[in-house]
Tab-separated table of C-alpha atoms in Angstrom:
chain	number	residue	atom	x	y	z
A	123	UNK	CA	0.000	0.000	0.000
A	124	UNK	CA	1.331	3.476	-0.865
A	125	UNK	CA	0.773	6.637	1.206
A	126	UNK	CA	0.772	10.265	0.008
A	127	UNK	CA	0.861	13.673	1.620
A	128	UNK	CA	-1.609	15.488	-0.603
A	129	UNK	CA	-4.696	14.463	-2.504
A	130	UNK	CA	-3.648	16.852	-5.255
A	131	UNK	CA	-0.314	15.086	-5.542
A	132	UNK	CA	-2.060	11.740	-5.976
A	133	UNK	CA	-4.291	13.193	-8.661
A	134	UNK	CA	-1.171	14.152	-10.595
A	135	UNK	CA	0.212	10.654	-10.026
A	136	UNK	CA	-2.952	8.965	-11.325
A	137	UNK	CA	-3.135	11.253	-14.352
A	138	UNK	CA	0.466	10.459	-15.288
A	139	UNK	CA	-0.072	6.719	-14.859
A	140	UNK	CA	-3.273	6.813	-16.926
A	141	UNK	CA	-1.564	8.783	-19.673
A	142	UNK	CA	1.316	6.315	-19.784
A	143	UNK	CA	-0.998	3.308	-19.980
A	144	UNK	CA	-3.254	4.862	-22.602
A	145	UNK	CA	-0.258	5.529	-24.841
A	146	UNK	CA	0.861	1.890	-24.711
A	147	UNK	CA	-0.271	-0.429	-27.513
A	148	UNK	CA	-2.709	-3.173	-26.620
A	149	UNK	CA	-0.526	-5.653	-28.393
A	150	UNK	CA	2.477	-5.845	-30.636
A	151	UNK	CA	5.722	-7.706	-31.267
A	152	UNK	CA	9.248	-6.439	-31.536
A	153	UNK	CA	11.106	-6.686	-34.836
A	154	UNK	CA	13.326	-9.771	-34.909
A	155	UNK	CA	17.097	-9.441	-34.863
A	156	UNK	CA	19.391	-11.946	-36.595
A	157	UNK	CA	22.887	-12.814	-35.371
A	158	UNK	CA	25.506	-14.666	-37.421
A	159	UNK	CA	28.584	-16.406	-36.065
A	160	UNK	CA	31.091	-17.285	-38.779
A	161	UNK	CA	34.670	-18.448	-39.047
A	162	UNK	CA	37.330	-16.228	-40.629
A	163	UNK	CA	37.216	-15.681	-44.386
A	164	UNK	CA	33.623	-16.886	-44.738
A	165	UNK	CA	30.357	-15.470	-46.091
A	166	UNK	CA	26.737	-16.047	-45.062
A	167	UNK	CA	23.912	-14.906	-47.334
A	168	UNK	CA	20.229	-14.290	-46.773
A	169	UNK	CA	17.542	-12.275	-48.567
A	170	UNK	CA	14.828	-9.689	-47.920
A	171	UNK	CA	11.502	-9.679	-49.757
A	172	UNK	CA	10.248	-6.467	-51.369
A	173	UNK	CA	6.523	-6.159	-52.061
A	174	UNK	CA	4.844	-7.481	-48.942
A	175	UNK	CA	3.690	-3.988	-47.884
A	176	UNK	CA	1.783	-3.121	-51.044
A	177	UNK	CA	2.684	-1.959	-54.526
A	178	UNK	CA	5.269	0.782	-55.091
A	179	UNK	CA	8.939	1.594	-54.686
A	180	UNK	CA	11.030	-0.189	-52.068
A	181	UNK	CA	14.463	1.077	-51.051
A	182	UNK	CA	17.156	-0.703	-49.037
A	183	UNK	CA	19.956	1.154	-47.240
A	184	UNK	CA	22.550	-0.307	-44.860
A	185	UNK	CA	24.201	1.238	-41.826
A	186	UNK	CA	27.492	-0.668	-41.719
A	187	UNK	CA	30.299	0.295	-39.272
A	188	UNK	CA	32.756	-1.782	-41.291
A	189	UNK	CA	32.657	0.639	-44.229
A	190	UNK	CA	34.755	3.258	-42.435
A	191	UNK	CA	37.315	0.534	-41.647
A	192	UNK	CA	37.503	-0.558	-45.269
A	193	UNK	CA	36.126	-3.983	-44.311
A	194	UNK	CA	32.336	-3.848	-44.756
A	195	UNK	CA	30.292	-6.470	-42.956
A	196	UNK	CA	27.586	-6.546	-45.656
A	197	UNK	CA	27.857	-6.397	-49.455
A	198	UNK	CA	24.629	-4.519	-50.266
A	199	UNK	CA	24.380	-0.912	-49.038
A	200	UNK	CA	21.740	0.441	-51.403
A	201	UNK	CA	19.075	-1.182	-53.588
A	202	UNK	CA	15.784	0.113	-55.017
A	203	UNK	CA	12.983	-1.830	-56.734
A	204	UNK	CA	9.338	-1.446	-57.652
A	205	UNK	CA	7.475	-4.427	-56.215
A	206	UNK	CA	4.032	-5.544	-55.041
A	207	UNK	CA	2.359	-8.456	-53.275
A	208	UNK	CA	1.696	-9.945	-56.715
A	209	UNK	CA	5.318	-9.418	-57.780
A	210	UNK	CA	7.621	-9.971	-54.829
A	211	UNK	CA	11.307	-9.208	-55.371
A	212	UNK	CA	13.901	-11.167	-53.368
A	213	UNK	CA	16.945	-9.014	-52.614
A	214	UNK	CA	20.070	-10.956	-51.516
A	215	UNK	CA	22.379	-9.613	-48.815
A	216	UNK	CA	25.620	-11.321	-47.783
A	217	UNK	CA	27.598	-10.883	-44.563
A	218	UNK	CA	31.355	-11.446	-44.673
A	219	UNK	CA	34.220	-12.101	-42.244
A	220	UNK	CA	36.861	-11.726	-44.952
A	221	UNK	CA	39.815	-9.757	-43.629
A	222	UNK	CA	38.599	-10.197	-40.059
A	223	UNK	CA	40.129	-11.966	-37.055
A	224	UNK	CA	38.590	-14.007	-34.256
A	225	UNK	CA	36.399	-12.003	-31.840
A	226	UNK	CA	35.791	-9.194	-34.351
A	227	UNK	CA	32.125	-8.194	-34.285
A	228	UNK	CA	29.750	-5.590	-35.622
A	229	UNK	CA	26.097	-4.525	-35.752
A	230	UNK	CA	24.417	-3.782	-39.089
A	231	UNK	CA	21.043	-2.105	-39.580
A	232	UNK	CA	19.215	-2.636	-42.877
A	233	UNK	CA	16.470	-0.024	-43.385
A	234	UNK	CA	13.676	-0.757	-45.856
A	235	UNK	CA	11.469	2.089	-47.012
A	236	UNK	CA	8.131	0.729	-48.232
A	237	UNK	CA	5.007	2.377	-49.695
A	238	UNK	CA	3.477	2.276	-46.205
A	239	UNK	CA	6.416	3.147	-43.949
A	240	UNK	CA	9.897	2.156	-42.809
A	241	UNK	CA	11.094	-1.186	-41.443
A	242	UNK	CA	14.450	-1.859	-39.785
A	243	UNK	CA	16.190	-5.230	-39.917
A	244	UNK	CA	18.824	-5.636	-37.194
A	245	UNK	CA	21.845	-7.919	-37.666
A	246	UNK	CA	24.866	-8.800	-35.551
A	247	UNK	CA	28.003	-10.527	-36.835
A	248	UNK	CA	30.565	-12.359	-34.684
A	249	UNK	CA	33.811	-13.918	-35.977
A	250	UNK	CA	34.308	-17.131	-34.002
A	251	UNK	CA	35.689	-20.677	-34.088
A	252	UNK	CA	32.283	-22.189	-34.835
A	253	UNK	CA	29.292	-21.220	-36.992
A	254	UNK	CA	25.879	-20.444	-35.586
A	255	UNK	CA	22.720	-18.431	-36.345
A	256	UNK	CA	20.397	-16.966	-33.700
A	257	UNK	CA	17.164	-15.022	-34.170
A	258	UNK	CA	15.947	-13.010	-31.178
A	259	UNK	CA	12.669	-11.158	-30.613
A	260	UNK	CA	14.526	-7.850	-30.979
A	261	UNK	CA	18.015	-6.371	-30.612
A	262	UNK	CA	19.486	-7.825	-27.423
A	263	UNK	CA	21.759	-6.163	-24.888
A	264	UNK	CA	25.472	-6.810	-25.332
A	265	UNK	CA	27.830	-7.267	-28.250
A	266	UNK	CA	26.986	-9.779	-31.022
A	267	UNK	CA	29.403	-12.397	-29.636
A	268	UNK	CA	27.933	-12.003	-26.143
A	269	UNK	CA	24.375	-12.211	-27.446
A	270	UNK	CA	25.097	-15.382	-29.417
A	271	UNK	CA	26.948	-16.983	-26.518
A	272	UNK	CA	23.929	-16.422	-24.272
A	273	UNK	CA	21.260	-17.672	-26.721
A	274	UNK	CA	21.192	-21.410	-27.375
A	275	UNK	CA	18.393	-23.274	-29.147
A	276	UNK	CA	17.904	-26.123	-26.683
A	277	UNK	CA	14.533	-26.556	-28.381
A	278	UNK	CA	12.724	-24.994	-31.341
A	279	UNK	CA	9.234	-23.519	-31.454
A	280	UNK	CA	7.321	-21.780	-34.226
A	281	UNK	CA	3.902	-21.353	-35.829
A	282	UNK	CA	3.646	-23.191	-39.133
A	283	UNK	CA	1.610	-20.196	-40.416
A	284	UNK	CA	2.168	-17.049	-38.324
A	285	UNK	CA	-0.589	-15.001	-40.019
A	286	UNK	CA	-4.220	-15.991	-40.517
A	287	UNK	CA	-7.333	-14.182	-41.741
A	288	UNK	CA	-10.778	-14.440	-40.188
A	289	UNK	CA	-14.103	-12.640	-39.978
A	290	UNK	CA	-15.434	-11.202	-36.689
A	291	UNK	CA	-16.509	-13.916	-34.254
A	292	UNK	CA	-14.920	-16.717	-36.283
A	293	UNK	CA	-12.641	-19.290	-34.622
A	294	UNK	CA	-9.394	-20.119	-36.419
A	295	UNK	CA	-6.584	-22.509	-35.530
A	296	UNK	CA	-2.819	-22.049	-35.469
A	297	UNK	CA	-0.344	-24.896	-35.072
A	298	UNK	CA	2.785	-24.438	-32.985
A	299	UNK	CA	5.507	-26.964	-33.831
A	300	UNK	CA	8.055	-27.870	-31.132
A	301	UNK	CA	11.143	-30.077	-31.362
A	302	UNK	CA	14.349	-30.903	-29.483
A	303	UNK	CA	17.223	-33.367	-29.638
A	304	UNK	CA	17.147	-33.553	-25.834
A	305	UNK	CA	14.345	-35.165	-23.796
A	306	UNK	CA	12.263	-32.462	-22.076
A	307	UNK	CA	8.709	-31.394	-21.312
A	308	UNK	CA	7.651	-28.038	-22.764
A	309	UNK	CA	4.585	-26.128	-21.516
A	310	UNK	CA	2.616	-23.411	-23.318
A	311	UNK	CA	1.209	-20.203	-21.808
A	312	UNK	CA	-0.248	-17.034	-23.282
A	313	UNK	CA	2.183	-14.136	-23.065
A	314	UNK	CA	0.475	-11.127	-24.637
A	315	UNK	CA	-2.287	-10.065	-26.989
A	316	UNK	CA	-5.859	-8.834	-26.760
A	317	UNK	CA	-7.492	-11.982	-28.127
A	318	UNK	CA	-8.916	-15.149	-26.604
A	319	UNK	CA	-7.059	-18.382	-27.261
A	320	UNK	CA	-7.194	-21.965	-26.046
A	321	UNK	CA	-4.745	-24.815	-26.570
A	322	UNK	CA	-5.527	-28.462	-27.267
A	323	UNK	CA	-2.710	-29.420	-24.887
A	324	UNK	CA	-0.886	-27.446	-22.238
A	325	UNK	CA	2.399	-29.365	-22.576
A	326	UNK	CA	4.239	-31.908	-24.732
A	327	UNK	CA	7.173	-34.266	-24.245
A	328	UNK	CA	10.010	-33.730	-26.753
A	329	UNK	CA	13.054	-35.752	-27.725
A	330	UNK	CA	11.730	-38.161	-30.349
A	331	UNK	CA	10.625	-35.874	-33.184
A	332	UNK	CA	8.428	-32.785	-33.722
A	333	UNK	CA	5.232	-32.341	-31.715
A	334	UNK	CA	2.359	-30.012	-32.596
A	335	UNK	CA	-0.064	-28.111	-30.365
A	336	UNK	CA	-3.163	-26.419	-31.790
A	337	UNK	CA	-4.055	-22.889	-30.713
A	338	UNK	CA	-7.748	-22.082	-31.231
A	339	UNK	CA	-8.269	-18.322	-31.470
A	340	UNK	CA	-11.618	-16.529	-31.272
A	341	UNK	CA	-11.666	-13.510	-33.581
A	342	UNK	CA	-12.659	-10.182	-31.965
A	343	UNK	CA	-15.832	-8.462	-33.143
A	344	UNK	CA	-13.963	-5.455	-34.553
A	345	UNK	CA	-11.909	-5.723	-37.772
A	346	UNK	CA	-8.203	-5.041	-37.393
A	347	UNK	CA	-4.787	-6.645	-37.024
A	348	UNK	CA	-4.349	-8.437	-33.686
A	349	UNK	CA	-0.868	-9.451	-32.536
A	350	UNK	CA	-0.406	-12.126	-29.900
A	351	UNK	CA	2.358	-14.262	-28.453
A	352	UNK	CA	2.655	-17.464	-26.485
A	353	UNK	CA	5.487	-18.671	-24.263
A	354	UNK	CA	6.951	-22.131	-24.648
A	355	UNK	CA	9.002	-23.036	-21.561
A	356	UNK	CA	10.855	-26.167	-20.501
A	357	UNK	CA	9.601	-27.572	-17.209
A	358	UNK	CA	12.067	-27.615	-14.304
A	359	UNK	CA	14.632	-25.494	-16.137
A	360	UNK	CA	15.564	-22.052	-14.832
A	361	UNK	CA	17.790	-20.595	-17.557
A	362	UNK	CA	16.559	-18.245	-20.243
A	363	UNK	CA	17.569	-20.708	-23.002
A	364	UNK	CA	14.572	-22.751	-21.822
A	365	UNK	CA	11.999	-20.152	-22.870
A	366	UNK	CA	10.858	-19.206	-26.374
A	367	UNK	CA	8.286	-16.564	-27.324
A	368	UNK	CA	6.276	-17.359	-30.446
A	369	UNK	CA	4.496	-14.492	-32.217
A	370	UNK	CA	1.405	-14.558	-34.416
A	371	UNK	CA	-0.962	-12.139	-36.146
A	372	UNK	CA	-4.702	-12.481	-36.691
A	373	UNK	CA	-6.124	-10.259	-39.438
A	374	UNK	CA	-9.840	-9.752	-38.764
A	375	UNK	CA	-11.636	-8.554	-41.891
A	376	UNK	CA	-15.195	-7.395	-42.481
A	377	UNK	CA	-15.601	-9.764	-45.446
A	378	UNK	CA	-13.790	-12.516	-47.320
A	379	UNK	CA	-13.111	-10.082	-50.179
A	380	UNK	CA	-10.670	-8.199	-47.910
A	381	UNK	CA	-8.423	-11.235	-47.547
A	382	UNK	CA	-5.338	-11.552	-49.816
A	383	UNK	CA	-6.118	-12.332	-53.419
A	384	UNK	CA	-2.485	-12.536	-54.515
A	385	UNK	CA	-2.055	-16.251	-55.156
A	386	UNK	CA	-0.236	-18.263	-52.455
A	387	UNK	CA	2.299	-17.789	-49.658
A	388	UNK	CA	4.839	-20.173	-48.121
A	389	UNK	CA	6.418	-20.576	-44.655
A	390	UNK	CA	9.202	-22.820	-43.330
A	391	UNK	CA	9.208	-23.878	-39.651
A	392	UNK	CA	11.256	-23.462	-37.533
A	393	UNK	CA	13.402	-20.459	-38.480
A	394	UNK	CA	16.377	-21.780	-36.505
A	395	UNK	CA	17.049	-25.223	-35.117
A	396	UNK	CA	19.875	-27.027	-33.330
A	397	UNK	CA	20.605	-30.738	-33.293
A	398	UNK	CA	23.153	-32.747	-31.353
A	399	UNK	CA	25.433	-34.778	-33.599
A	400	UNK	CA	24.951	-36.074	-37.103
A	401	UNK	CA	21.297	-37.041	-37.262
A	402	UNK	CA	18.212	-36.418	-39.396
A	403	UNK	CA	15.729	-33.778	-38.301
A	404	UNK	CA	12.385	-32.559	-39.636
A	405	UNK	CA	11.284	-29.168	-40.985
A	406	UNK	CA	7.798	-28.221	-42.166
A	407	UNK	CA	6.772	-26.313	-45.293
A	408	UNK	CA	3.326	-24.690	-45.242
A	409	UNK	CA	1.614	-23.369	-48.391
A	410	UNK	CA	-1.561	-21.279	-48.189
A	411	UNK	CA	-3.413	-20.481	-51.423
A	412	UNK	CA	-5.529	-17.308	-51.427
A	413	UNK	CA	-5.946	-17.079	-55.194
A	414	UNK	CA	-7.627	-19.353	-57.706
A	415	UNK	CA	-6.947	-23.078	-57.472
A	416	UNK	CA	-3.764	-24.084	-59.279
A	417	UNK	CA	-0.869	-26.514	-59.426
A	418	UNK	CA	2.215	-25.592	-57.437
A	419	UNK	CA	5.693	-27.108	-57.608
A	420	UNK	CA	7.948	-27.068	-54.545
A	421	UNK	CA	11.681	-27.734	-54.292
A	422	UNK	CA	14.132	-27.665	-51.372
A	423	UNK	CA	17.730	-26.526	-51.757
A	424	UNK	CA	20.413	-27.003	-49.100
A	425	UNK	CA	23.943	-25.748	-48.649
A	426	UNK	CA	26.994	-27.951	-49.082
A	427	UNK	CA	27.130	-30.671	-46.482
A	428	UNK	CA	23.387	-30.935	-45.877
A	429	UNK	CA	21.275	-33.696	-47.418
A	430	UNK	CA	17.500	-33.885	-47.762
A	431	UNK	CA	14.940	-36.555	-48.589
A	432	UNK	CA	12.692	-33.971	-50.294
A	433	UNK	CA	12.088	-34.582	-54.003
A	434	UNK	CA	10.529	-31.922	-56.282
A	435	UNK	CA	6.831	-32.032	-55.483
A	436	UNK	CA	3.823	-30.959	-57.562
A	437	UNK	CA	0.264	-30.798	-56.253
A	438	UNK	CA	-3.011	-28.977	-56.898
A	439	UNK	CA	-4.071	-26.511	-54.206
A	440	UNK	CA	-7.654	-25.231	-54.161
A	441	UNK	CA	-8.567	-21.628	-53.401
A	442	UNK	CA	-8.507	-21.092	-49.646
A	443	UNK	CA	-6.741	-24.425	-49.093
A	444	UNK	CA	-3.443	-24.975	-47.305
A	445	UNK	CA	-0.970	-27.835	-47.414
A	446	UNK	CA	1.691	-28.827	-44.876
A	447	UNK	CA	4.675	-30.697	-46.288
A	448	UNK	CA	7.176	-32.126	-43.761
A	449	UNK	CA	10.632	-33.218	-44.899
A	450	UNK	CA	13.933	-34.315	-43.361
A	451	UNK	CA	17.477	-33.007	-43.629
A	452	UNK	CA	20.736	-34.554	-42.394
A	453	UNK	CA	24.326	-33.275	-42.213
A	454	UNK	CA	26.711	-35.370	-44.309
A	455	UNK	CA	29.563	-34.947	-41.805
A	456	UNK	CA	29.735	-35.059	-38.013
A	457	UNK	CA	31.065	-31.628	-37.051
A	458	UNK	CA	29.786	-28.411	-35.497
A	459	UNK	CA	28.491	-26.234	-38.322
A	460	UNK	CA	25.532	-24.203	-39.611
A	461	UNK	CA	23.520	-24.884	-42.755
A	462	UNK	CA	20.934	-22.886	-44.664
A	463	UNK	CA	17.954	-24.550	-46.321
A	464	UNK	CA	15.464	-22.850	-48.626
A	465	UNK	CA	12.079	-23.918	-49.960
A	466	UNK	CA	11.007	-22.447	-53.297
A	467	UNK	CA	7.491	-22.760	-54.661
A	468	UNK	CA	6.204	-21.792	-58.118
A	469	UNK	CA	2.562	-21.684	-59.133
A	470	UNK	CA	1.015	-22.319	-62.537
A	471	UNK	CA	0.154	-18.594	-62.614
A	472	UNK	CA	3.883	-17.744	-62.499
A	473	UNK	CA	3.957	-16.656	-58.866
A	474	UNK	CA	7.161	-17.556	-56.998
A	475	UNK	CA	7.576	-17.684	-53.233
A	476	UNK	CA	10.450	-18.830	-50.992
A	477	UNK	CA	11.371	-19.149	-47.323
A	478	UNK	CA	14.590	-20.074	-45.511
A	479	UNK	CA	15.671	-21.620	-42.207
A	480	UNK	CA	18.966	-22.359	-40.456
A	481	UNK	CA	20.164	-25.625	-38.927
A	482	UNK	CA	23.062	-25.632	-36.451
A	483	UNK	CA	24.836	-28.822	-35.430
A	484	UNK	CA	26.083	-28.873	-31.821
A	485	UNK	CA	25.223	-25.267	-31.011
A	486	UNK	CA	26.241	-25.875	-27.396
A	487	UNK	CA	29.823	-26.257	-28.605
A	488	UNK	CA	29.668	-22.983	-30.537
A	489	UNK	CA	28.222	-21.057	-27.595
A	490	UNK	CA	30.530	-22.613	-24.993
A	491	UNK	CA	33.448	-21.497	-27.178
A	492	UNK	CA	32.199	-17.888	-27.202
A	493	UNK	CA	31.950	-18.026	-23.391
A	494	UNK	CA	35.485	-19.420	-23.055
A	495	UNK	CA	34.287	-22.688	-21.526
A	496	UNK	CA	36.714	-25.046	-23.283
A	497	UNK	CA	36.352	-27.690	-20.571
A	498	UNK	CA	32.730	-28.228	-21.680
A	499	UNK	CA	33.801	-28.644	-25.308
A	500	UNK	CA	36.496	-31.166	-24.379
A	501	UNK	CA	33.989	-33.391	-22.572
A	502	UNK	CA	31.092	-32.799	-24.992
A	503	UNK	CA	29.441	-35.940	-26.359
A	504	UNK	CA	26.285	-35.370	-28.460
A	505	UNK	CA	24.937	-38.764	-27.411
A	506	UNK	CA	25.469	-38.183	-23.700
A	507	UNK	CA	25.091	-34.441	-22.976
A	508	UNK	CA	21.900	-33.470	-21.152
A	509	UNK	CA	19.960	-30.276	-20.613
A	510	UNK	CA	21.080	-30.446	-16.988
A	511	UNK	CA	24.719	-30.298	-18.110
A	512	UNK	CA	23.983	-27.140	-20.084
A	513	UNK	CA	21.992	-25.606	-17.239
A	514	UNK	CA	24.974	-26.208	-14.945
A	515	UNK	CA	27.295	-24.480	-17.427
A	516	UNK	CA	24.946	-21.491	-17.622
A	517	UNK	CA	24.953	-21.159	-13.833
A	518	UNK	CA	28.764	-21.006	-13.923
A	519	UNK	CA	28.842	-18.347	-16.654
A	520	UNK	CA	26.227	-16.193	-14.938
A	521	UNK	CA	23.468	-16.541	-17.512
A	522	UNK	CA	20.265	-14.710	-16.606
A	523	UNK	CA	17.905	-16.975	-14.691
A	524	UNK	CA	14.409	-16.521	-13.340
A	525	UNK	CA	13.482	-17.594	-9.837
A	526	UNK	CA	9.701	-17.686	-9.963
A	527	UNK	CA	7.751	-20.432	-11.702
A	528	UNK	CA	5.548	-19.366	-14.601
A	529	UNK	CA	1.852	-20.170	-14.207
A	530	UNK	CA	1.101	-22.152	-17.345
A	531	UNK	CA	-2.593	-21.451	-17.787
A	532	UNK	CA	-3.250	-21.196	-21.525
A	533	UNK	CA	-6.546	-19.420	-20.909
A	534	UNK	CA	-5.051	-16.687	-18.734
A	535	UNK	CA	-2.782	-13.943	-19.950
A	536	UNK	CA	0.624	-14.004	-18.264
A	537	UNK	CA	1.865	-10.701	-16.809
A	538	UNK	CA	3.549	-8.252	-19.158
A	539	UNK	CA	6.565	-7.185	-17.126
A	540	UNK	CA	7.306	-4.236	-19.422
A	541	UNK	CA	4.175	-2.569	-18.056
A	542	UNK	CA	5.568	-2.728	-14.543
A	543	UNK	CA	8.935	-1.363	-15.642
A	544	UNK	CA	7.231	1.606	-17.293
A	545	UNK	CA	5.059	2.132	-14.230
A	546	UNK	CA	8.153	2.139	-12.013
A	547	UNK	CA	9.778	4.828	-14.152
A	548	UNK	CA	6.596	6.881	-14.197
A	549	UNK	CA	6.255	6.480	-10.438
A	550	UNK	CA	9.673	8.086	-9.919
A	551	UNK	CA	8.630	11.080	-12.023
A	552	UNK	CA	5.328	11.256	-10.207
A	553	UNK	CA	7.110	11.122	-6.858
A	554	UNK	CA	9.161	14.162	-7.795
A	555	UNK	CA	6.007	16.051	-8.767
A	556	UNK	CA	4.276	15.016	-5.558
A	557	UNK	CA	7.250	16.306	-3.566
A	558	UNK	CA	7.078	19.639	-5.401
A	559	UNK	CA	3.362	19.926	-4.754
A	560	UNK	CA	3.892	19.050	-1.116
A	561	UNK	CA	6.421	21.828	-0.764
A	562	UNK	CA	4.109	24.360	-2.386
A	563	UNK	CA	0.652	23.423	-1.231
A	564	UNK	CA	-1.386	22.378	1.724
A	565	UNK	CA	-1.211	18.893	3.113
A	566	UNK	CA	-3.922	16.583	4.292
A	567	UNK	CA	-3.289	12.940	4.925
A	568	UNK	CA	-4.893	10.517	2.500
A	569	UNK	CA	-4.287	6.973	1.458
A	570	UNK	CA	-3.029	6.453	-2.113
A	571	UNK	CA	-4.600	4.204	-4.719
A	572	UNK	CA	-4.049	0.462	-4.797
A	573	UNK	CA	-3.127	-1.447	-7.943
A	574	UNK	CA	-6.802	-2.277	-8.294
A	575	UNK	CA	-7.687	1.423	-8.319
A	576	UNK	CA	-5.329	1.887	-11.242
A	577	UNK	CA	-6.881	-0.947	-13.227
A	578	UNK	CA	-3.859	-3.233	-12.824
A	579	UNK	CA	-3.491	-6.678	-11.311
A	580	UNK	CA	-1.497	-6.904	-8.121
């Protein structure tokens, strides 16, 4: 319970709090940040799609600290194209460690100007002994090597189709796919978002192949774009590697005619994945057709050293229909490395779509190396190492841990801690104002508002 000296001071406090809360979005997700770890003299390439934000001119510019050193981290610093949702343009960008030494690192920001606004893509590059790729919810604190050393994919989690369309009051279903090389139980809880969702299962046991949990979402009555996220967390594990946040978007439209009409789209799940040792693992391709029914042909390409059982595949997809196509990949050699795989789909109408993912073999080795924990690498055995071994290493290196258990109730929204951080900052400002008012004005004792008075949960 909080106590104040003046009722006027508390009025100021409440007004400030209300203003802060009213300015906060109901929902939303941070832009993802991608981090690359590469050995010296190597190059890693990816691509950015132009056209997904409507028809018009798209411009790419890069903020690259390596340019002033004469050793740019990225090869593409300016590109401009006219594109649209019906004519997507894939723009390649390649990151390089040529001319660099171990422990060199840099942050690169790729800015895309679209017909509807500006989007930033954040990248971090670390020159290291082992390759790795990490994708975080947004730019993380610390240098790229530190960020990568403190983010290990002990399990993977992702929606096979992150965006769905629905009409008001309609129930739609998302599928979250989870997988791990290590035996563990993963539980699901709602993290944020102003929509109602239920899960078919609250937890799954991993270690013997991918598992899927269905998220049933009830569409709000008002049209709009609704962002949401769910937390996937390993039971009885207290390091931050054991938690993944999975983001989705529900587009609620007034009529079916407002849904995309531009042929089909494709997704590849998960975006990043780690396996222990030389073994086969499964990815999932999802194709959703919004246009007229047509034949599509899908192919999978992999980098050197990665094999796949996927053969070119042709099938007819009706309008409004989706198809999930699982396939396996396997490294051809037993060594710590990172591989890129890409699915490419072409429709009979000429539309082309693609999506990429990254597979890292023995990511624990790569991250232990960045943390200087050579003793772990020397004793590492992909057939014997356990999650407990990694949790013990994290406790030695001081990885961030959380003490309190998360309440995994899929029907109840978990607390958004950012709200409390903002409130704490605002409270300091309000305290200063209250002090000023106290000095200037009259005082009469009154009891301040509780969290309930402010519309927040205690």
